[in-house]
Coordinates of C-alpha atoms and ligand atoms in Angstrom, one line a residue:
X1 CA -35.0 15.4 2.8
X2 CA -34.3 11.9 0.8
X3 CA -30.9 12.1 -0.8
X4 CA -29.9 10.1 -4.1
X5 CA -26.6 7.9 -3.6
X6 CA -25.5 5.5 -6.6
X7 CA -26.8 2.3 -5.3
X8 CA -24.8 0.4 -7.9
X9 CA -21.3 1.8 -6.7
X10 CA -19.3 0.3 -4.4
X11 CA -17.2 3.1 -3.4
X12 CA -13.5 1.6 -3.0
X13 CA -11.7 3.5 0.3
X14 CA -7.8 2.8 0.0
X15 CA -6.0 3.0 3.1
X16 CA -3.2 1.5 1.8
X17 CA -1.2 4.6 3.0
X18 CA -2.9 4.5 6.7
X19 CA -3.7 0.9 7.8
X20 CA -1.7 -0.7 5.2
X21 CA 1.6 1.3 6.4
X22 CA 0.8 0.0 9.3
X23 CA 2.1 -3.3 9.0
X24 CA 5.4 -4.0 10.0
X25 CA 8.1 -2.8 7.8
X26 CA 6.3 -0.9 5.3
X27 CA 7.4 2.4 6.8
X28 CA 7.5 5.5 3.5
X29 CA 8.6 8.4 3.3
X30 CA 6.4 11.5 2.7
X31 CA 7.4 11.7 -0.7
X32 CA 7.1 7.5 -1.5
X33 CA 3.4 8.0 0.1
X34 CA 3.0 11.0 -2.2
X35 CA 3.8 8.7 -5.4
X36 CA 1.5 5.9 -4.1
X37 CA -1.3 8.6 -3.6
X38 CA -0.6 9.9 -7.2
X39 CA -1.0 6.0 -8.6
X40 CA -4.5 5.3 -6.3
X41 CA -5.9 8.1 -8.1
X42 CA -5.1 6.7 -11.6
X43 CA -6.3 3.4 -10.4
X44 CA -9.6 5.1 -9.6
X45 CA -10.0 5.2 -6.3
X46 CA -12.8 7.3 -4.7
X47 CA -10.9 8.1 -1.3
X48 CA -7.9 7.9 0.1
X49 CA -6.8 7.7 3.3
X50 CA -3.7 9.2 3.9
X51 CA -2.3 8.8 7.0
X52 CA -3.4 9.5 10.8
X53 CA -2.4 13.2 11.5
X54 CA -1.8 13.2 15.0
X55 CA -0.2 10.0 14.8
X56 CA 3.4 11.8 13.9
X57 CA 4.3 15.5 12.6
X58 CA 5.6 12.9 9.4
X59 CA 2.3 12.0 9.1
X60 CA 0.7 15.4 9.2
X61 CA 2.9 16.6 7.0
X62 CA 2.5 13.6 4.1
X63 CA -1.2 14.1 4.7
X64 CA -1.1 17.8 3.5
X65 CA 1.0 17.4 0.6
X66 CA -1.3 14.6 -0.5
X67 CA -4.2 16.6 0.3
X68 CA -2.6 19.8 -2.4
X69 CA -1.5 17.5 -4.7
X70 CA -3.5 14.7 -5.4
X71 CA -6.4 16.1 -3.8
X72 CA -8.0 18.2 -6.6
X73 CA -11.4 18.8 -7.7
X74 CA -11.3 15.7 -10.2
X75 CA -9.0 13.5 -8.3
X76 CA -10.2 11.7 -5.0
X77 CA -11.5 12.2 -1.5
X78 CA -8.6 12.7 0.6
X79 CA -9.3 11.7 4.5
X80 CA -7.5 11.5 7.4
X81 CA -7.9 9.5 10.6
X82 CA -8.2 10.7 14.2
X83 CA -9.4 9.3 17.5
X84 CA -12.8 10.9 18.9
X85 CA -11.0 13.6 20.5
X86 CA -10.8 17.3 19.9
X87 CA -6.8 17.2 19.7
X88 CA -6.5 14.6 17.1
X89 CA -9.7 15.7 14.9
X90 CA -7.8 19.4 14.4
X91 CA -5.1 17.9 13.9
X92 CA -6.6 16.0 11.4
X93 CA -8.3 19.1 9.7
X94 CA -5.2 20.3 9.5
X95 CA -4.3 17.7 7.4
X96 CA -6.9 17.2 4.7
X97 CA -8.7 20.7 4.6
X98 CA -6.1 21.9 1.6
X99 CA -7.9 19.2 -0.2
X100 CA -10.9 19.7 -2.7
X101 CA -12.5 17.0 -1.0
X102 CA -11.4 16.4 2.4
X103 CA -13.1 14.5 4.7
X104 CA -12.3 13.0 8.7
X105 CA -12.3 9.9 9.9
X106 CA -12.7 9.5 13.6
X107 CA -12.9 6.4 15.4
X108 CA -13.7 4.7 18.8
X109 CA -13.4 1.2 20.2
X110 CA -16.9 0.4 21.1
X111 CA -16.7 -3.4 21.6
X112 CA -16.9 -4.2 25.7
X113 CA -13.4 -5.6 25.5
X114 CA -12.2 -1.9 23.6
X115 CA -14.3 0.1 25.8
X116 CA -12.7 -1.6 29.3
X117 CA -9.5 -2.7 28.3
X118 CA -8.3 0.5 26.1
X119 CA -10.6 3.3 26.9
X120 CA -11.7 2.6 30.3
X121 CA -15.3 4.0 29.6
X122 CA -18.7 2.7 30.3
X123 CA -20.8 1.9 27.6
X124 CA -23.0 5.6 28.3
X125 CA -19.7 7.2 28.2
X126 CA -18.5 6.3 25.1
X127 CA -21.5 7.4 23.4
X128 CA -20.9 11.1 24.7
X129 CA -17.7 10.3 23.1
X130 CA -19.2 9.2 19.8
X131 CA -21.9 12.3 19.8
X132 CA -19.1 15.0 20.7
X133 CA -16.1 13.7 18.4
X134 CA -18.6 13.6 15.4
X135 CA -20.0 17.1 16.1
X136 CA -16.7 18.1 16.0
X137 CA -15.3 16.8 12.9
X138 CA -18.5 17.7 11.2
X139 CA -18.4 21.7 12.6
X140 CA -15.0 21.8 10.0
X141 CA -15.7 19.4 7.7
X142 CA -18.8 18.1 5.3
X143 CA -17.7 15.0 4.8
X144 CA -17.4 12.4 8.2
X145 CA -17.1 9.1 8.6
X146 CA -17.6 7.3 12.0
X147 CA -16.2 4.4 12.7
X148 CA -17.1 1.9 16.1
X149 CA -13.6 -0.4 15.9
X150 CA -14.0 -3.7 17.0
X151 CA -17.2 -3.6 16.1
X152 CA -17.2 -7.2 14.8
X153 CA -17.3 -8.5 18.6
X154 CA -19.3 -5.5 19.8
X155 CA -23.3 -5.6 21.1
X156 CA -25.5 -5.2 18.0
X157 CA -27.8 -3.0 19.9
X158 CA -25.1 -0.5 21.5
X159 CA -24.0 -0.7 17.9
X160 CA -27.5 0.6 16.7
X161 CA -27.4 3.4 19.2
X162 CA -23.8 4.5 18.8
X163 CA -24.3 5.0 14.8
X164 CA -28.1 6.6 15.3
X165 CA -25.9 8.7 17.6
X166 CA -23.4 9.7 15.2
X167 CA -25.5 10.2 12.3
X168 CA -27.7 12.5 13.8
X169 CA -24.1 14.5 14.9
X170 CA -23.6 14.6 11.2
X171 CA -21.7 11.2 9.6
X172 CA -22.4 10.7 6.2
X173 CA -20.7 7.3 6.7
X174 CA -20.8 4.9 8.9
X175 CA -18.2 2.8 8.5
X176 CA -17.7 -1.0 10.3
X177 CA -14.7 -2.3 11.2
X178 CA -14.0 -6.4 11.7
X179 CA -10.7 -4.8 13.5
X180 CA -9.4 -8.2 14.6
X181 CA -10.5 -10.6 11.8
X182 CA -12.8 -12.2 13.6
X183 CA -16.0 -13.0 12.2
X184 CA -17.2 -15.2 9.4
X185 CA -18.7 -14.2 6.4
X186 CA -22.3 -15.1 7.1
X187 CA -22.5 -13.9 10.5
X188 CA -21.0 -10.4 8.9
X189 CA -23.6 -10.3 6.4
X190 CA -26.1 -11.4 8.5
X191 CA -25.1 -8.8 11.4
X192 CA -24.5 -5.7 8.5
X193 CA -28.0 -6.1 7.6
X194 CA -29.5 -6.2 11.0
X195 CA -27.5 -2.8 11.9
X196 CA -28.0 -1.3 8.5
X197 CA -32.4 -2.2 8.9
X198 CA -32.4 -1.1 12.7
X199 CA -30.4 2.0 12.5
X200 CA -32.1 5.2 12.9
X201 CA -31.5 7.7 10.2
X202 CA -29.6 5.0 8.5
X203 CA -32.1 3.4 6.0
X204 CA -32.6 4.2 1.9
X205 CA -32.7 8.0 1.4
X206 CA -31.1 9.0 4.2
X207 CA -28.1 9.7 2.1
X208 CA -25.5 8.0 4.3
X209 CA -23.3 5.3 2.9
X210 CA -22.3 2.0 5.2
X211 CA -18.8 0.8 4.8
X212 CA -16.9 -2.6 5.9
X213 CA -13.5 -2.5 6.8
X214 CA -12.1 -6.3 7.6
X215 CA -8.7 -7.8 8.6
X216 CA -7.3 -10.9 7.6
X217 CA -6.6 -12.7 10.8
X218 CA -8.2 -16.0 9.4
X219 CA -8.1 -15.2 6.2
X220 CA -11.5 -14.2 5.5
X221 CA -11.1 -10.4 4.7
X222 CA -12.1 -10.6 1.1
X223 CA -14.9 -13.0 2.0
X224 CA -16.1 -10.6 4.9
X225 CA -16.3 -7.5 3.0
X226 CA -18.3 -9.2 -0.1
X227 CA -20.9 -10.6 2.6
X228 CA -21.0 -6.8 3.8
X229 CA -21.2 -5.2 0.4
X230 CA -24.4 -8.2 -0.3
X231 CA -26.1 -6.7 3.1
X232 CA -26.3 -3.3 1.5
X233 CA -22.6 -1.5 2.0
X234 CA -21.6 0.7 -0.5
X235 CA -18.1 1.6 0.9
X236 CA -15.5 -1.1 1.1
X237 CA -11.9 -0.1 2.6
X238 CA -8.7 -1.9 1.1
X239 CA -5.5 -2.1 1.0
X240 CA -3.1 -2.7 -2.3
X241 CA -1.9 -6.2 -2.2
X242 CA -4.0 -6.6 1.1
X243 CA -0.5 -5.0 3.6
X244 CA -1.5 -4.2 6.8
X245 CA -1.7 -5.0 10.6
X246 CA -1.0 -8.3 11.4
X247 CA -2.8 -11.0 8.7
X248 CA -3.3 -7.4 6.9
X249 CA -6.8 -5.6 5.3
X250 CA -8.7 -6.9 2.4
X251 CA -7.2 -6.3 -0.6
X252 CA -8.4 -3.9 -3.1
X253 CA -7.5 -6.0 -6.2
X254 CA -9.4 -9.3 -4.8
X255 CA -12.6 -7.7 -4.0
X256 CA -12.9 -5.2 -6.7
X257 CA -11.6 -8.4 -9.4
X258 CA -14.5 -10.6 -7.6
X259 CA -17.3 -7.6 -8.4
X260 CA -15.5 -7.1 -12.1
X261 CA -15.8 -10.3 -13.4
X262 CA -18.9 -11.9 -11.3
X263 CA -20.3 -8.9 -12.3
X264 CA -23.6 -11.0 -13.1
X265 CA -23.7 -12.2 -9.6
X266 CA -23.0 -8.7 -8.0
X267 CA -24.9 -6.4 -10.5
X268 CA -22.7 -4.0 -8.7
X269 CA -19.8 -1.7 -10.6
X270 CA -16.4 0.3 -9.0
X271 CA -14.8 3.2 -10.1
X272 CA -11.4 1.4 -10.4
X273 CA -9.5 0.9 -14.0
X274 CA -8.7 -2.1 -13.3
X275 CA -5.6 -2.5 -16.0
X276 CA -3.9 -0.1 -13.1
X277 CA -3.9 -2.8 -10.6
X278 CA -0.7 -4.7 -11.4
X279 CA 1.8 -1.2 -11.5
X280 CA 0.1 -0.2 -8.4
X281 CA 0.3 -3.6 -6.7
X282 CA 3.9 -3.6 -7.8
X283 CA 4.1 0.1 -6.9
X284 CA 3.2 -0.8 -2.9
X285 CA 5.6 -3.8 -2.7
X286 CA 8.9 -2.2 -4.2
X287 CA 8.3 0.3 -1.8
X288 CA 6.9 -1.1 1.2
X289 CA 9.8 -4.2 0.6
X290 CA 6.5 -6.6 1.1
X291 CA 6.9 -9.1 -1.6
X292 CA 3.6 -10.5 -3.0
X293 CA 3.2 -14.4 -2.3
X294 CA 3.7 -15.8 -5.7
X295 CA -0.2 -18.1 -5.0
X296 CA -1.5 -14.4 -4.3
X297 CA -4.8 -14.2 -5.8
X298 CA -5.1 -11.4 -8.8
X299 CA -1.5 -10.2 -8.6
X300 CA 0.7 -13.0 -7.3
X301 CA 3.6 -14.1 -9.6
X302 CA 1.7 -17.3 -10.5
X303 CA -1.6 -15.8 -11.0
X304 CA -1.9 -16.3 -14.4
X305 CA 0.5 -19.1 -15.0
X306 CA -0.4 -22.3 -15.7
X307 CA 2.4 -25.4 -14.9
X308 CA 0.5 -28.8 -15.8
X309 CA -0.1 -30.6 -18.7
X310 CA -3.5 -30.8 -19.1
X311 CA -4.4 -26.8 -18.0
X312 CA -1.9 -25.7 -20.5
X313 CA -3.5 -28.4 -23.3
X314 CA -6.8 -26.7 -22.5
X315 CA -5.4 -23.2 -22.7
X316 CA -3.8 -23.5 -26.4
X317 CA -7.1 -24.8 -26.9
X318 CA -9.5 -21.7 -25.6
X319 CA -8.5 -19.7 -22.8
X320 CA -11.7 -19.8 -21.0
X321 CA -10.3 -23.4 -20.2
X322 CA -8.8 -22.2 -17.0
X323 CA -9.1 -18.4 -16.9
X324 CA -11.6 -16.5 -15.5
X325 CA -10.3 -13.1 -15.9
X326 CA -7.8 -12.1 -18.6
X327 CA -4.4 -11.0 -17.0
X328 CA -4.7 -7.7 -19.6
X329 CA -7.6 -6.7 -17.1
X330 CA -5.8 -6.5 -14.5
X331 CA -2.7 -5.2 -16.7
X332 CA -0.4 -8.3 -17.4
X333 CA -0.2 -7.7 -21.2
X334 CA 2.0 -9.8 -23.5
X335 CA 4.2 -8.5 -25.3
X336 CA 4.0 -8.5 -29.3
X337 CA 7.6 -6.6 -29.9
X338 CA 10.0 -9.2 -28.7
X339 CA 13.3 -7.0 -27.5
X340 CA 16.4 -7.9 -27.8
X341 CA 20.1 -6.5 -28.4
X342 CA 18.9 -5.4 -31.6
X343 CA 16.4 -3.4 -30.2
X344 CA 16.3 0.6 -30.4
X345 CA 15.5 3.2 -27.5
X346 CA 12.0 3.8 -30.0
X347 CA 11.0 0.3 -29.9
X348 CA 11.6 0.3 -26.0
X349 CA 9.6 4.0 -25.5
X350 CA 7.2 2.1 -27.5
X351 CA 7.4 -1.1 -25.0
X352 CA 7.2 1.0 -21.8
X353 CA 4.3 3.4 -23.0
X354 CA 2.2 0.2 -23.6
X355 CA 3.0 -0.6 -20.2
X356 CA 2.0 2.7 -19.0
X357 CA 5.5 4.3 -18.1
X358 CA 5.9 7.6 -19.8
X359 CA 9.5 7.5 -19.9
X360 CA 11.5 10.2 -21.9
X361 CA 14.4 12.7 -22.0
X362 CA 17.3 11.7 -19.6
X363 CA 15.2 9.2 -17.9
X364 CA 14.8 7.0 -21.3
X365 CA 18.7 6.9 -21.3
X366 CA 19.0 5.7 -18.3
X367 CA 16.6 2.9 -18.5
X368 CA 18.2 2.8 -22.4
X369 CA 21.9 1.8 -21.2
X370 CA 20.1 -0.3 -18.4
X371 CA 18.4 -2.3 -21.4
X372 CA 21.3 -2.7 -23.5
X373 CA 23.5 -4.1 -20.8
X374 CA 20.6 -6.4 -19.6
X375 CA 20.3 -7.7 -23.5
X376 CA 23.5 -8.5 -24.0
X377 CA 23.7 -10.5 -21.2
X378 CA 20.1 -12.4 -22.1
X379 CA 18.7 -12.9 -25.4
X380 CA 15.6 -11.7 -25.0
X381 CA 14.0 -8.7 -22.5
X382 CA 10.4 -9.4 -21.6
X383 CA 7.7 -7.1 -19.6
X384 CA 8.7 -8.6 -16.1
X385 CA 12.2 -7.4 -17.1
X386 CA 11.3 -4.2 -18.1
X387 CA 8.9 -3.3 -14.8
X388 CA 12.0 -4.9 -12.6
X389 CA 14.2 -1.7 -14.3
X390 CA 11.5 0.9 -13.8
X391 CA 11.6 -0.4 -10.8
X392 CA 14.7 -0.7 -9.7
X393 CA 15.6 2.9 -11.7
X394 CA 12.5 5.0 -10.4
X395 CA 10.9 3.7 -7.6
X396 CA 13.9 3.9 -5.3
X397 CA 13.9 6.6 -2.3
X398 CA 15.8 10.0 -2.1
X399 CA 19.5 8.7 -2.6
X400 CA 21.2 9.9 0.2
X401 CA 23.9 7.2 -0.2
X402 CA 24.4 6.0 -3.6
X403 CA 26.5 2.9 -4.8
X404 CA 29.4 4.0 -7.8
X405 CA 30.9 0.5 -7.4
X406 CA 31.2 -2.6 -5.4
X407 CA 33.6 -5.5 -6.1
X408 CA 33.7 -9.1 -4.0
X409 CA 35.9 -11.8 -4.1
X410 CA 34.1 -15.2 -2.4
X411 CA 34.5 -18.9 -2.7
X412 CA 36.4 -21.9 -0.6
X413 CA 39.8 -20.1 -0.2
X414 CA 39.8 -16.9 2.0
X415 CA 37.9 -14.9 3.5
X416 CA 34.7 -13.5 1.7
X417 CA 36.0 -9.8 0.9
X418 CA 34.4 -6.5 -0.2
X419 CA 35.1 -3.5 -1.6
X420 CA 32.7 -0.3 -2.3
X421 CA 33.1 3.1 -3.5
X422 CA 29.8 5.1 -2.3
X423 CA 29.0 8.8 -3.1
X424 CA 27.0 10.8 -0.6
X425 CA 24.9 13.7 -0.8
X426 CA 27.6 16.1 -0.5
X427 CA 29.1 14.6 -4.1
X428 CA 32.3 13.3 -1.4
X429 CA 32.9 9.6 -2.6
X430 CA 34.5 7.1 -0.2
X431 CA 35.8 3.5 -0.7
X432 CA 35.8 1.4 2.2
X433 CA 36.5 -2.6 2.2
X434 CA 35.7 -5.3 4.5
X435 CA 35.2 -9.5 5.4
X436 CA 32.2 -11.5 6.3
X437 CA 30.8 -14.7 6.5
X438 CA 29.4 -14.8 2.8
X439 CA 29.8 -12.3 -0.1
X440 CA 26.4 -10.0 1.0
X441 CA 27.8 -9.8 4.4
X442 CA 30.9 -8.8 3.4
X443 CA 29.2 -6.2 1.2
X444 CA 26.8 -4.6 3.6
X445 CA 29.1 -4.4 6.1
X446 CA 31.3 -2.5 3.8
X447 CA 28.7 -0.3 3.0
X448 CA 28.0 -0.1 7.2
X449 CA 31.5 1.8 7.1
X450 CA 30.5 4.6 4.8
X451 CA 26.0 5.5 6.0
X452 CA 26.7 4.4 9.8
X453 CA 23.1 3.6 10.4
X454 CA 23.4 0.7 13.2
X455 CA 20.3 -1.6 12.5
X456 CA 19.5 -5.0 12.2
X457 CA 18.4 -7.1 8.8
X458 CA 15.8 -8.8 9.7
X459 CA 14.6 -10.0 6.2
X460 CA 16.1 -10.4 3.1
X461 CA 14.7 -12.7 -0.1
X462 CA 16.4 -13.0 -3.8
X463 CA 14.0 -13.9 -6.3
X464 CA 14.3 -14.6 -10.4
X465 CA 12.1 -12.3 -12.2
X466 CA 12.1 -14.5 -15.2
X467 CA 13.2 -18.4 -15.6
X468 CA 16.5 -19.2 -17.2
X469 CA 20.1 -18.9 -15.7
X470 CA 20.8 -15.3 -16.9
X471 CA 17.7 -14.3 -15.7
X472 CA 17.5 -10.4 -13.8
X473 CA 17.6 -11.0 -9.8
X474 CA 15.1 -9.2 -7.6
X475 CA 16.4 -8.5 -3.9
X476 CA 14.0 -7.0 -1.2
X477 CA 15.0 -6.4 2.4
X478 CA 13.8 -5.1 5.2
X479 CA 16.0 -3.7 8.4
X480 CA 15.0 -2.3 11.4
X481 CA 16.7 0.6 13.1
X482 CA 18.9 -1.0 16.8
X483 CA 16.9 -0.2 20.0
X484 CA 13.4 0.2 17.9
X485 CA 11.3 -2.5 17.9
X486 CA 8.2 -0.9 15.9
X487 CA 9.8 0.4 12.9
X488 CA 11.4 -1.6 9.9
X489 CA 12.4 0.1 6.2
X490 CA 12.2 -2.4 3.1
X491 CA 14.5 -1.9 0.3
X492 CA 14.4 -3.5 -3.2
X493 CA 17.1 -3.7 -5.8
X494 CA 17.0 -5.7 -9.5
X495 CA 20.2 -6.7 -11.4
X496 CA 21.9 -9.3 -13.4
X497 CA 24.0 -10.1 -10.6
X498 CA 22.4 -10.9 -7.2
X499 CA 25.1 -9.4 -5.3
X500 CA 24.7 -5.7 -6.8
X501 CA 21.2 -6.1 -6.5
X502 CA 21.5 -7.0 -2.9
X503 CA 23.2 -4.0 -2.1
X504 CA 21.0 -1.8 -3.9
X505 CA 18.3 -3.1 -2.0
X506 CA 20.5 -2.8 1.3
X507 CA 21.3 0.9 -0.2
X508 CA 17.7 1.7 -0.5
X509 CA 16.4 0.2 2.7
X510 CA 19.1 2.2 4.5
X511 CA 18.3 5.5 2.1
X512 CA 14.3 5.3 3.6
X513 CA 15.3 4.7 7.0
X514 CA 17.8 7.7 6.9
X515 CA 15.1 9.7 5.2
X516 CA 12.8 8.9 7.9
X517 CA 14.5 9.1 11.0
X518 CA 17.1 11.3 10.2
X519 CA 20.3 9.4 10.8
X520 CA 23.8 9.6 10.2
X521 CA 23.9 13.5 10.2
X522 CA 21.1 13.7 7.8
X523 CA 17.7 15.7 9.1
X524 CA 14.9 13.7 8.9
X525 CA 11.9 14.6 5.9
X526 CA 8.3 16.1 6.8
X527 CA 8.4 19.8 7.3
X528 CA 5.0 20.6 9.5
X529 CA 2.9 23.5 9.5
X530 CA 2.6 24.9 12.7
X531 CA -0.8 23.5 14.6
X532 CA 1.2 22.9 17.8
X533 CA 1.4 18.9 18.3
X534 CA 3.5 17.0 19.4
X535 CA 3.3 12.7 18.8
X536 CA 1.5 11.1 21.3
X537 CA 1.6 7.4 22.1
X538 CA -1.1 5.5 20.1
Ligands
KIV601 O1 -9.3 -2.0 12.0 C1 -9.9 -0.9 12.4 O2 -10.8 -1.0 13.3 C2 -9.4 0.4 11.9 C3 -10.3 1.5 12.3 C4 -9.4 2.7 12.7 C5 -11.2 1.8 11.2 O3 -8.5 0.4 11.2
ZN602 ZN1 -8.0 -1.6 10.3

């Protein structure tokens, strides 16, 4: 039977919650990966891949709640990833079946070095693998995609078998990874074709969709997955702002802004409202406490700016001078109302809704008093200021531990001291004070006395969200917990004065990683339906 696919759809694949919270330090929270969910699906994403089930009860348990809520009959394809074995694909169904469209992802390492080194198969065996672990998957669930990892250093011929194999099991999408960044663009394009033409099963009305799925170890991701979607893929898997393991995955907002606007080029279209891109992008980094490269392509600070003389000449002239993409596209709009300390809470509703923040009731005071107190210490408020609030207000974690006040006296005489007044939970308040080398030492360690989460900062970065001396400061940190090497929270905190933004950002960093792991008295989050597994090592 010959089965119609859109040809002209690039299906986008965000795994921005799987391989993107991967990378190091971009550990969430079940309920931080259930906003980010919420957001892909306004952005337009087709699937989403929410986590790897097996991988953690945590895991299992944020799958399923993405899966109920964001996974209804209009919104996207919620998948989940397991390894080619029966253990991990239940667990997996487990995960995504309370979705309207679930599907499974499984995997196997089917290079020679993957296949020796990690599985310790012969080539024959892995294909039994690839046949039974697809047959599987596809005995609970309509919708599975194969993928051979490492298949950018793998034999083009076992390739060839191994997908024939796993389409006749039942794929409906074969996807290929570049797992270690290693190819180049033409040898990718050149090497999807050839797999995509010899495949059997595989060709033009057979109804299955090829996919690329590239890291960015030499910084040809973006590059890669173009080449791949030329050869004939009509998948591509991303990640927002590109996060993931190591160099990271290619990122959603390059490849989708590359088939947007050389749309001539590509005659190719995605589902993706691209004026979603920059609150998602920024979404991802206050949480994850990655902070986008300011040179980053499509949503880096500098994206749209333009410093010397002669580009801005050219741009009061006609934009087209030097832009090849409007920042409104990608949802960088300027701002007509120009607020102020004259300003009203309707004028800022009015502000925040063209951003796309429905903010109202009690949450519009907040941000209200956050304004006022913000304008009368600059003149004027602009958009960047206004998302740094949001931010800073709403995109914070559960607050375990939350920061009443903090006081520091600094400078050449005496000691660097702090003093803070923290509430827990409970509502009990406690002020602690403390010295350190430098006024945010001093601070986090007062705030060490009160949430007594022993860890290690292993990142911290104060940035200006807007130029002038009384401009807002952005803080984002990252901390891992002592005695783990493989997990690290980020934190981000905005305010007028860098030191109260630091400790928010502290605050919040500690918040996620007592959320998560369940420190300090507090039980960790992720309540998981009973499917009887316990976390093996990956
Ligand atoms: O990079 C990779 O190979 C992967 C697979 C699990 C698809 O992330
Ligand atoms: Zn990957």
């Amino acid at each position: 039977m010959s089965v119609q696919i859109d040809n002209n759809l690039v299906r986008v694949f965000d795994t921005t919650l799987r391989d993107g919270e991967q990378s190091p330090g971009a550990t969430l929270s079940s309920a931080e990966k259930l906003e980010i969910a919420r957001q892909l699906a306004n952005l337009g994403v087709d699937i989403i891949e929410a986590g790897f089930p097996a991988a953690s009860p945590d895991d299992l348990a944020a799958v399923q709640r993405i899966a109920h809520e964001v996974g209804t009959a209009n919104g996207p394809v919620i998948c989940g990833l397991a390894r080619a074995r029966e253990k991990d694909i239940l667990t997996c169904w487990e995960g995504v079946k309370g979705a309207a469209k679930p599907r499974i992802h499984t995997f196997l390492g089917m290079s020679d070095i993957h296949l020796t080194h990690i599985s310790g198969i012969t080539r024959a065996e892995g294909l039994k693998i690839v046949r039974d672990g697809v047959s599987l998957a596809r005995s609970l669930c309509e919708d599975v995609e194969f993928s051979p990892m490492d298949a950018g250093r793998a034999d083009l011929q076992y390739l060839v078998e191994a997908c024939a194999i796993a389409i006749e099991a039942g794929a409906t999408t074969l996807n290929i990874p570049d797992t270690v960044g290693y190819v180049t663009p033409e040898e990718w394009g050149e090497f999807m074709s050839n797999l995509i033409a010899e495949t059997p099963g595989g060709g033009p009305g057979s109804g299955v969709i090829w996919s690329v799925h590239c890291h960015n170890d030499l910084g040809l991701a973006t590059a890669n997955s173009l080449a791949g979607i030329l050869a004939g893929a009509r998948q591509v898997e991303v990640t927002i702002n590109g996060i993931g393991e190591r160099a990271g995955n290619t990122s959603l907002e390059e490849v989708v802004m590359a088939i947007h606007t050389r749309s001539k080029f590509y005659s190719l279209r995605t589902n993706i409202n691209t004026r979603e891109i920059m609150k998602t992008s920024r979404l991802v980094s206050n949480y994850t406490g990655m902070h986008v490269q300011p040179n980053k392509a499509i949503v880096g600070a500098n994206a749209f700016a333009h410093e010397a003389g002669i580009h801005q000449d050219g741009m009061l002239k006609n934009a087209t001078t030097f832009e090849i993409m409007t920042p409104e596209t990608v949802g960088l709009t300027q701002s007509r109302l120009v607020l102020g300390k004259h300003s009203g809470r309707h004028a800022l509703k009015v502000r925040l809704d063209e951003l796309g923040y429905k903010v109202e009731g009690d949450a519009l005071n907040q941000v209200f008093a956050r304004f006022k107190d913000l304008a009368d210490a600059k003149k004027t408020v602009t958009d960047a200021d206004l998302e740094a609030l949001i931010a800073d207000e709403f995109h914070g974690p559960e607050e375990i531990f939350s920061l009443v006040d903090i006081q520091v006296t600094c400078g050449t005489m005496g000691m660097p001291t702090a003093t803070a007044k923290m509430r827990k939970v409970s509502g009990e308040e406690e002020v602690v004070a403390a010295v350190g080398t430098g006024p945010v030492d001093a601070c986090y360690r007062a705030v060490d006395l009160i949430v007594k989460a022993p860890n290690r900062l292993i990142e911290y970065s104060v940035h200006s969200v807007t130029e002038g001396i009384d401009a807002l400061g952005e803080v984002t940190v990252r901390i891992a917990p002592n005695g783990e090497d493989k997990r690290s929270f980020g934190g981000y905190g905005a305010d007028g004065d860098i030191i109260v933004a630091s400790v928010k950002a502290y605050l919040a960093a500690l918040n996620r990683m007592v959320a998560v792991l369940g420190m300090a008295g507090h039980k960790p989050e992720g309540q998981v339906s009973e499917v009887g597994i316990q976390p093996e090592a990956q």
